[in-house]
Amino acid sequence: MTLTGRIYIMNVPFVDEQGKSKVRPILIWKHGNKTFFFKITSKFINKSDAIRSNYFPIMDWKSANLKKPSFVDLNNKFDIVDYADIPVKYCGELSTQDLINLRKHLNSKY
């Protein structure tokens, strides 16, 4: 069973504000023997160009069961092991085309 591309809803702590968190969709990604997740956001317009350059658009957001146009936030990745005790709820998964495009995008960046 592959987890890559699955989307869950989870209470994600803020990176820059200790003690604060937000319930949001996350994208599971597996690379080698490491499994981690990226946050998914619908906020794009008011972000700086530097931040937006690390946002990957989810083209098939409706089929992924997301409520509005969304982006994978590639600015931070989170090791899934560090968040194993936080409950998650299954939401959906990326379309095959979005998976292919994201994989290409990540390969070109890293």
Coordinates of C-alpha atoms in Angstrom, one line a residue:
M1 CA 0.0 0.0 0.0
T2 CA 1.4 3.4 -0.9
L3 CA 0.6 6.5 1.1
T4 CA 2.2 8.9 -1.4
G5 CA -0.5 11.3 -2.7
R6 CA -3.0 10.7 0.0
I7 CA -4.6 13.7 1.7
Y8 CA -5.6 13.7 5.3
I9 CA -7.1 16.4 7.6
M10 CA -4.9 17.0 10.7
N11 CA -4.3 19.6 13.4
V12 CA -0.9 21.0 12.3
P13 CA 1.2 23.0 14.6
F14 CA 2.5 26.4 13.2
V15 CA 6.2 26.4 12.6
D16 CA 6.8 29.9 13.7
E17 CA 4.2 30.2 16.6
Q18 CA 4.8 27.7 19.3
G19 CA 1.6 26.4 20.9
K20 CA -0.6 27.4 18.0
S21 CA -2.0 25.1 15.4
K22 CA -4.6 24.8 12.6
V23 CA -6.8 22.0 11.3
R24 CA -5.8 21.7 7.6
P25 CA -5.3 19.2 4.8
I26 CA -1.9 17.6 4.5
L27 CA -0.3 15.6 1.7
I28 CA 1.6 12.4 2.6
W29 CA 4.8 11.9 0.6
K30 CA 7.2 8.9 0.7
H31 CA 10.7 9.2 -0.6
G32 CA 12.9 6.1 -0.2
N33 CA 12.3 4.9 3.4
K34 CA 11.2 8.3 4.7
T35 CA 7.6 9.3 5.0
F36 CA 6.7 12.9 5.6
F37 CA 4.0 15.4 4.9
F38 CA 3.5 18.8 3.4
K39 CA 0.8 21.3 4.4
I40 CA -1.9 22.1 1.9
T41 CA -3.2 25.7 1.7
S42 CA -5.7 27.7 -0.3
K43 CA -3.9 31.0 0.6
F44 CA -1.8 32.2 -2.3
I45 CA -2.6 35.7 -3.4
N46 CA -1.2 37.6 -0.4
K47 CA 2.0 35.6 -0.1
S48 CA 5.4 36.9 -1.2
D49 CA 7.0 35.7 -4.5
A50 CA 9.6 33.7 -2.5
I51 CA 6.9 31.8 -0.7
R52 CA 4.7 31.3 -3.8
S53 CA 7.6 29.9 -5.7
N54 CA 7.4 26.9 -3.4
Y55 CA 3.7 26.4 -3.7
F56 CA 2.6 23.6 -6.1
P57 CA -0.9 24.0 -7.5
I58 CA -3.3 21.1 -7.2
M59 CA -5.1 21.2 -10.5
D60 CA -7.6 18.4 -9.7
W61 CA -8.5 19.8 -6.3
K62 CA -12.2 18.9 -6.6
S63 CA -11.4 15.2 -7.2
A64 CA -9.0 15.3 -4.2
N65 CA -12.1 16.3 -2.1
L66 CA -10.6 19.7 -1.3
K67 CA -13.1 22.5 -0.7
K68 CA -11.4 25.2 -2.9
P69 CA -8.4 25.6 -5.2
S70 CA -5.4 24.6 -3.2
F71 CA -1.6 24.4 -3.2
V72 CA 1.0 22.0 -1.7
D73 CA 3.2 24.2 0.5
L74 CA 6.7 22.9 -0.3
N75 CA 8.4 25.4 2.0
N76 CA 8.4 23.0 4.9
K77 CA 8.2 19.2 5.1
F78 CA 7.4 17.4 8.3
D79 CA 8.6 14.0 9.4
I80 CA 5.5 11.9 9.9
V81 CA 7.1 10.1 12.9
D82 CA 7.1 13.4 14.8
Y83 CA 3.4 13.7 14.5
A84 CA 2.3 10.0 14.9
D85 CA 0.2 10.7 17.9
I86 CA -2.0 13.3 16.2
P87 CA -5.2 11.9 14.9
V88 CA -5.9 12.3 11.2
K89 CA -9.0 11.9 9.0
Y90 CA -8.8 10.7 5.4
C91 CA -9.8 13.3 2.8
G92 CA -8.8 12.0 -0.6
E93 CA -5.8 11.8 -2.9
L94 CA -4.1 13.6 -5.7
S95 CA -5.0 12.6 -9.2
T96 CA -2.5 10.6 -11.2
Q97 CA -1.7 13.7 -13.2
D98 CA -1.1 15.9 -10.1
L99 CA 1.1 13.1 -8.7
I100 CA 3.2 13.0 -11.9
N101 CA 3.5 16.8 -12.0
L102 CA 4.4 17.1 -8.3
R103 CA 7.0 14.3 -8.6
K104 CA 8.6 16.1 -11.6
H105 CA 8.5 19.4 -9.8
L106 CA 10.2 17.9 -6.7
N107 CA 12.8 16.1 -8.8
S108 CA 13.7 19.4 -10.5
K109 CA 14.1 21.2 -7.2
Y110 CA 16.0 18.6 -5.2

